Amino acid sequence: MTIYEFARRIILEAGQNIKDKLKLELTIETKSNPNDLVTNMDKETEQFLADKINQTYPDHRIIGEEGHGSDIDTLEGVIWIIDPIDGTLNFVHQQQNFAISIGIFKDGEKYAGFVYDVMNNNLYHAIAGKGAYLNDRQLATLQSTELKRSIISMNPNWLTKDWTKDVYSPIVKDARSARSYGSAALDFVFVATGIIDSYITLRLHPWDFAGGMIIAEETGAIVSNQLGEKLHPLKSNSILVANPELHHEILNVYLMNYKDELENLHQGMFSSR
């Protein structure tokens, strides 16, 4: 069994565990702020995945949202980057619109990405260089769009803050429409499938984007930070993902008008992982 096949098996198992326990009472805690939630299910799912990986591949390293790998600062060897429940607010309030995300890297190179939309039983997955799939159906290469004919996804919070609304309001105004799904991993795969045309956000951690980035890039999407720079798998960053034509338009027509402000934001927000 390859690493890819093993990862596919355990992410499906982890999703089934979540579904089996949905009716049980959750233990809910807060982290950085009252809306930054973590549940016992987040922790149990990460531990389940980590245990499976450690038992089968004891020399692999793991970075997880809920604490695994906080001391990892190099890309040597095989690294699994895990978000056990991406979209915890959705999980708590809706019991849908959340995903398990896994990105796997070998010596700093992309190997495989997985995003499992648990409640819809949709597994998005990709091996780098071999295309992306939704379950057993290969995803098509993305078609180019221009902003005025595009649907974008963006957290509306960025449109309410004095220090970001001037940057993002023109993009929303000129787009065909805007959405907010509440799960970064799902936003990435929605770009990959053409459900939306671009996802734009600030402050994502590696576990938020690692799996989805690999899948989206396999369909021809361009993934960068909002300064047009390549993402580092171990560092937090801002995000701009879109088909190539739209990525170029949003970056050069809109975001570069605020290059100095975005550079200052990056210096303040992303000085470390």
Tab-separated table of C-alpha atoms in Angstrom:
chain	number	residue	atom	x	y	z
A	1	MET	CA	0.000	0.000	0.000
A	2	THR	CA	1.393	3.388	-0.980
A	3	ILE	CA	1.373	6.422	1.306
A	4	TYR	CA	-1.363	7.865	-0.906
A	5	GLU	CA	-3.569	4.778	-0.561
A	6	PHE	CA	-2.958	4.679	3.180
A	7	ALA	CA	-3.866	8.367	3.571
A	8	ARG	CA	-7.046	7.871	1.565
A	9	ARG	CA	-8.057	4.992	3.802
A	10	ILE	CA	-7.470	6.710	7.130
A	11	ILE	CA	-9.138	10.017	6.186
A	12	LEU	CA	-12.291	8.092	5.265
A	13	GLU	CA	-12.085	6.182	8.544
A	14	ALA	CA	-11.690	9.437	10.469
A	15	GLY	CA	-14.746	10.868	8.733
A	16	GLN	CA	-16.813	7.819	9.608
A	17	ASN	CA	-15.751	8.164	13.240
A	18	ILE	CA	-17.063	11.735	13.242
A	19	LYS	CA	-20.388	10.696	11.714
A	20	ASP	CA	-20.755	7.877	14.216
A	21	LYS	CA	-20.374	10.325	17.119
A	22	LEU	CA	-22.428	13.262	15.841
A	23	LYS	CA	-25.265	12.678	18.293
A	24	LEU	CA	-22.940	12.609	21.306
A	25	GLU	CA	-22.503	15.733	23.393
A	26	LEU	CA	-19.566	17.892	22.379
A	27	THR	CA	-17.033	19.462	24.694
A	28	ILE	CA	-16.403	22.933	23.274
A	29	GLU	CA	-13.513	25.198	24.258
A	30	THR	CA	-12.195	28.506	22.928
A	31	LYS	CA	-8.655	29.231	21.773
A	32	SER	CA	-7.448	32.665	20.599
A	33	ASN	CA	-10.872	34.346	20.858
A	34	PRO	CA	-14.503	33.451	21.709
A	35	ASN	CA	-15.213	32.494	18.087
A	36	ASP	CA	-12.087	30.344	17.690
A	37	LEU	CA	-13.537	27.045	18.833
A	38	VAL	CA	-12.083	23.607	19.362
A	39	THR	CA	-14.085	20.522	20.292
A	40	ASN	CA	-13.212	17.147	21.691
A	41	MET	CA	-13.933	15.813	18.196
A	42	ASP	CA	-11.174	18.005	16.684
A	43	LYS	CA	-8.711	16.635	19.215
A	44	GLU	CA	-9.878	13.017	18.909
A	45	THR	CA	-9.749	13.118	15.113
A	46	GLU	CA	-6.238	14.545	15.044
A	47	GLN	CA	-5.099	11.941	17.571
A	48	PHE	CA	-6.719	9.141	15.552
A	49	LEU	CA	-4.910	10.220	12.392
A	50	ALA	CA	-1.601	10.762	14.200
A	51	ASP	CA	-1.766	7.334	15.844
A	52	LYS	CA	-2.444	5.632	12.496
A	53	ILE	CA	0.433	7.481	10.821
A	54	ASN	CA	2.869	6.836	13.665
A	55	GLN	CA	2.040	3.135	13.757
A	56	THR	CA	2.596	2.684	10.033
A	57	TYR	CA	5.273	5.301	9.319
A	58	PRO	CA	7.134	6.035	12.572
A	59	ASP	CA	9.770	8.090	10.757
A	60	HIS	CA	7.223	10.505	9.276
A	61	ARG	CA	6.515	13.820	10.973
A	62	ILE	CA	3.117	15.375	11.663
A	63	ILE	CA	1.911	18.963	11.980
A	64	GLY	CA	-1.644	19.328	13.255
A	65	GLU	CA	-3.872	22.224	14.218
A	66	GLU	CA	-4.431	20.812	17.675
A	67	GLY	CA	-0.813	20.573	18.727
A	68	HIS	CA	1.177	17.990	16.808
A	69	GLY	CA	4.477	19.190	15.356
A	70	SER	CA	4.706	22.642	16.900
A	71	ASP	CA	8.509	22.249	16.952
A	72	ILE	CA	8.889	21.295	13.275
A	73	ASP	CA	10.770	23.965	11.326
A	74	THR	CA	12.328	22.063	8.408
A	75	LEU	CA	10.845	20.234	5.434
A	76	GLU	CA	13.142	17.222	5.571
A	77	GLY	CA	11.574	13.797	5.152
A	78	VAL	CA	7.850	13.130	4.883
A	79	ILE	CA	5.575	15.645	6.625
A	80	TRP	CA	1.827	15.278	7.106
A	81	ILE	CA	-0.034	18.568	7.668
A	82	ILE	CA	-3.444	17.902	9.192
A	83	ASP	CA	-6.571	19.850	9.998
A	84	PRO	CA	-8.876	17.376	11.754
A	85	ILE	CA	-11.974	19.546	11.355
A	86	ASP	CA	-11.650	22.578	9.115
A	87	GLY	CA	-14.742	24.675	9.725
A	88	THR	CA	-15.241	23.986	13.420
A	89	LEU	CA	-17.850	26.756	13.757
A	90	ASN	CA	-19.865	25.085	11.007
A	91	PHE	CA	-19.384	21.716	12.678
A	92	VAL	CA	-20.676	23.024	16.013
A	93	HIS	CA	-23.597	25.064	14.684
A	94	GLN	CA	-24.623	23.200	11.517
A	95	GLN	CA	-23.051	19.726	11.637
A	96	GLN	CA	-22.180	20.208	7.969
A	97	ASN	CA	-19.906	22.350	5.757
A	98	PHE	CA	-16.715	21.127	7.421
A	99	ALA	CA	-13.871	18.955	6.178
A	100	ILE	CA	-10.841	16.930	7.184
A	101	SER	CA	-7.737	18.173	5.387
A	102	ILE	CA	-4.383	16.459	4.863
A	103	GLY	CA	-1.400	17.686	2.859
A	104	ILE	CA	1.664	15.460	2.495
A	105	PHE	CA	5.103	16.729	1.500
A	106	LYS	CA	8.321	14.827	0.758
A	107	ASP	CA	11.541	16.789	1.353
A	108	GLY	CA	9.643	20.018	0.754
A	109	GLU	CA	7.971	18.887	-2.462
A	110	LYS	CA	4.225	18.375	-2.801
A	111	TYR	CA	3.220	14.723	-2.697
A	112	ALA	CA	-0.528	14.430	-2.095
A	113	GLY	CA	-3.533	16.406	-0.897
A	114	PHE	CA	-6.857	15.304	0.574
A	115	VAL	CA	-9.971	17.225	1.579
A	116	TYR	CA	-12.873	15.122	2.839
A	117	ASP	CA	-16.287	16.811	2.909
A	118	VAL	CA	-17.530	14.429	5.575
A	119	MET	CA	-21.280	14.958	5.552
A	120	ASN	CA	-21.554	14.883	1.749
A	121	ASN	CA	-19.147	11.937	1.522
A	122	ASN	CA	-17.083	13.787	-1.067
A	123	LEU	CA	-13.369	13.059	-1.056
A	124	TYR	CA	-11.245	15.472	-3.059
A	125	HIS	CA	-7.746	14.113	-3.586
A	126	ALA	CA	-4.641	14.501	-5.716
A	127	ILE	CA	-1.147	13.187	-6.228
A	128	ALA	CA	1.146	15.974	-7.378
A	129	GLY	CA	1.562	15.836	-11.138
A	130	LYS	CA	-1.212	13.294	-11.686
A	131	GLY	CA	-4.376	15.386	-11.601
A	132	ALA	CA	-7.083	15.922	-8.996
A	133	TYR	CA	-10.191	13.874	-8.314
A	134	LEU	CA	-13.564	14.129	-6.645
A	135	ASN	CA	-14.153	10.586	-5.424
A	136	ASP	CA	-13.399	8.591	-8.611
A	137	ARG	CA	-14.007	11.395	-11.134
A	138	GLN	CA	-11.033	13.347	-12.425
A	139	LEU	CA	-11.485	17.108	-12.228
A	140	ALA	CA	-11.174	19.109	-15.426
A	141	THR	CA	-8.642	21.858	-15.976
A	142	LEU	CA	-10.068	25.194	-14.890
A	143	GLN	CA	-11.477	27.592	-17.443
A	144	SER	CA	-10.367	31.223	-17.310
A	145	THR	CA	-12.776	33.888	-16.086
A	146	GLU	CA	-12.665	37.623	-15.526
A	147	LEU	CA	-13.728	39.167	-12.231
A	148	LYS	CA	-16.980	40.684	-13.479
A	149	ARG	CA	-18.163	37.183	-14.425
A	150	SER	CA	-16.747	35.420	-11.364
A	151	ILE	CA	-18.030	34.277	-8.003
A	152	ILE	CA	-15.487	34.779	-5.252
A	153	SER	CA	-15.356	33.518	-1.697
A	154	MET	CA	-14.249	35.833	1.089
A	155	ASN	CA	-14.847	36.064	4.810
A	156	PRO	CA	-17.122	39.125	5.214
A	157	ASN	CA	-15.216	40.103	8.363
A	158	TRP	CA	-12.471	41.518	6.129
A	159	LEU	CA	-15.031	43.958	4.678
A	160	THR	CA	-15.927	45.389	8.089
A	161	LYS	CA	-12.506	46.272	9.460
A	162	ASP	CA	-11.013	49.709	8.876
A	163	TRP	CA	-7.605	48.273	8.016
A	164	THR	CA	-8.827	45.841	5.323
A	165	LYS	CA	-12.147	47.014	3.903
A	166	ASP	CA	-10.533	49.447	1.446
A	167	VAL	CA	-8.421	46.602	0.051
A	168	TYR	CA	-11.208	44.072	-0.487
A	169	SER	CA	-14.389	46.078	-1.062
A	170	PRO	CA	-13.520	46.958	-4.690
A	171	ILE	CA	-12.988	43.264	-5.483
A	172	VAL	CA	-16.374	42.298	-4.063
A	173	LYS	CA	-18.049	45.249	-5.777
A	174	ASP	CA	-16.681	44.316	-9.206
A	175	ALA	CA	-17.239	40.551	-8.921
A	176	ARG	CA	-20.420	38.928	-10.158
A	177	SER	CA	-21.119	37.813	-6.583
A	178	ALA	CA	-19.437	36.794	-3.338
A	179	ARG	CA	-19.883	33.893	-0.925
A	180	SER	CA	-18.540	32.730	2.424
A	181	TYR	CA	-18.440	29.021	3.247
A	182	GLY	CA	-16.606	29.002	6.571
A	183	SER	CA	-14.083	26.305	5.667
A	184	ALA	CA	-10.821	27.157	3.930
A	185	ALA	CA	-10.302	23.573	2.807
A	186	LEU	CA	-13.706	23.532	1.103
A	187	ASP	CA	-13.034	26.918	-0.479
A	188	PHE	CA	-9.884	25.527	-2.110
A	189	VAL	CA	-11.659	22.513	-3.565
A	190	PHE	CA	-14.614	24.632	-4.647
A	191	VAL	CA	-12.150	26.641	-6.747
A	192	ALA	CA	-10.712	23.364	-8.050
A	193	THR	CA	-14.167	22.199	-9.159
A	194	GLY	CA	-15.304	25.581	-10.511
A	195	ILE	CA	-18.061	26.058	-7.927
A	196	ILE	CA	-16.357	29.359	-7.171
A	197	ASP	CA	-13.709	31.122	-9.201
A	198	SER	CA	-11.484	32.548	-6.469
A	199	TYR	CA	-10.880	32.346	-2.727
A	200	ILE	CA	-9.296	35.327	-0.990
A	201	THR	CA	-8.466	35.504	2.694
A	202	LEU	CA	-5.993	36.612	5.322
A	203	ARG	CA	-4.343	34.621	8.102
A	204	LEU	CA	-4.406	30.973	7.116
A	205	HIS	CA	-2.218	28.425	8.864
A	206	PRO	CA	-0.475	25.576	7.004
A	207	TRP	CA	-3.112	23.057	8.099
A	208	ASP	CA	-5.794	25.288	6.584
A	209	PHE	CA	-4.275	25.306	3.097
A	210	ALA	CA	-1.848	22.385	2.689
A	211	GLY	CA	-4.269	19.774	1.347
A	212	GLY	CA	-6.445	22.135	-0.658
A	213	MET	CA	-3.472	23.882	-2.254
A	214	ILE	CA	-2.194	20.633	-3.773
A	215	ILE	CA	-5.646	19.750	-5.135
A	216	ALA	CA	-6.326	23.215	-6.567
A	217	GLU	CA	-2.954	23.429	-8.278
A	218	GLU	CA	-3.605	20.084	-9.978
A	219	THR	CA	-6.559	21.675	-11.790
A	220	GLY	CA	-4.494	24.623	-12.994
A	221	ALA	CA	-5.324	27.083	-10.229
A	222	ILE	CA	-2.670	29.567	-9.158
A	223	VAL	CA	-2.130	29.632	-5.398
A	224	SER	CA	-0.124	32.429	-3.805
A	225	ASN	CA	-0.230	34.901	-0.986
A	226	GLN	CA	-1.735	38.316	-1.684
A	227	LEU	CA	1.631	39.698	-2.725
A	228	GLY	CA	1.875	37.044	-5.444
A	229	GLU	CA	4.473	35.003	-3.564
A	230	LYS	CA	4.577	31.204	-3.358
A	231	LEU	CA	3.241	29.705	-0.118
A	232	HIS	CA	5.614	27.944	2.262
A	233	PRO	CA	4.135	24.716	3.712
A	234	LEU	CA	5.282	25.534	7.244
A	235	LYS	CA	4.350	29.220	7.392
A	236	SER	CA	1.054	31.031	7.879
A	237	ASN	CA	0.094	33.424	5.137
A	238	SER	CA	-2.598	35.285	3.260
A	239	ILE	CA	-4.244	33.510	0.348
A	240	LEU	CA	-5.227	34.221	-3.235
A	241	VAL	CA	-6.310	31.166	-5.241
A	242	ALA	CA	-7.983	31.428	-8.643
A	243	ASN	CA	-7.797	30.301	-12.235
A	244	PRO	CA	-4.754	31.902	-13.917
A	245	GLU	CA	-6.505	34.788	-15.697
A	246	LEU	CA	-8.528	35.765	-12.644
A	247	HIS	CA	-5.533	35.411	-10.312
A	248	HIS	CA	-3.591	37.833	-12.516
A	249	GLU	CA	-6.483	40.316	-12.593
A	250	ILE	CA	-7.150	40.312	-8.846
A	251	LEU	CA	-3.465	40.535	-7.989
A	252	ASN	CA	-2.418	43.212	-10.456
A	253	VAL	CA	-5.547	45.309	-10.892
A	254	TYR	CA	-6.680	45.316	-7.266
A	255	LEU	CA	-4.267	44.014	-4.621
A	256	MET	CA	-1.141	45.711	-5.939
A	257	ASN	CA	-2.904	49.053	-5.420
A	258	TYR	CA	-2.406	48.305	-1.727
A	259	LYS	CA	0.995	46.663	-1.906
A	260	ASP	CA	2.514	48.734	0.901
A	261	GLU	CA	-0.464	48.085	3.189
A	262	LEU	CA	-0.386	44.363	2.439
A	263	GLU	CA	3.353	44.191	3.048
A	264	ASN	CA	2.821	45.835	6.436
A	265	LEU	CA	0.038	43.374	7.231
A	266	HIS	CA	2.288	40.462	6.320
A	267	GLN	CA	5.111	41.740	8.483
A	268	GLY	CA	2.748	42.015	11.439
A	269	MET	CA	0.790	38.806	10.978
A	270	PHE	CA	3.179	36.293	9.493
A	271	SER	CA	6.555	36.777	11.100
A	272	SER	CA	6.350	33.124	12.227
A	273	ARG	CA	4.320	30.020	11.564
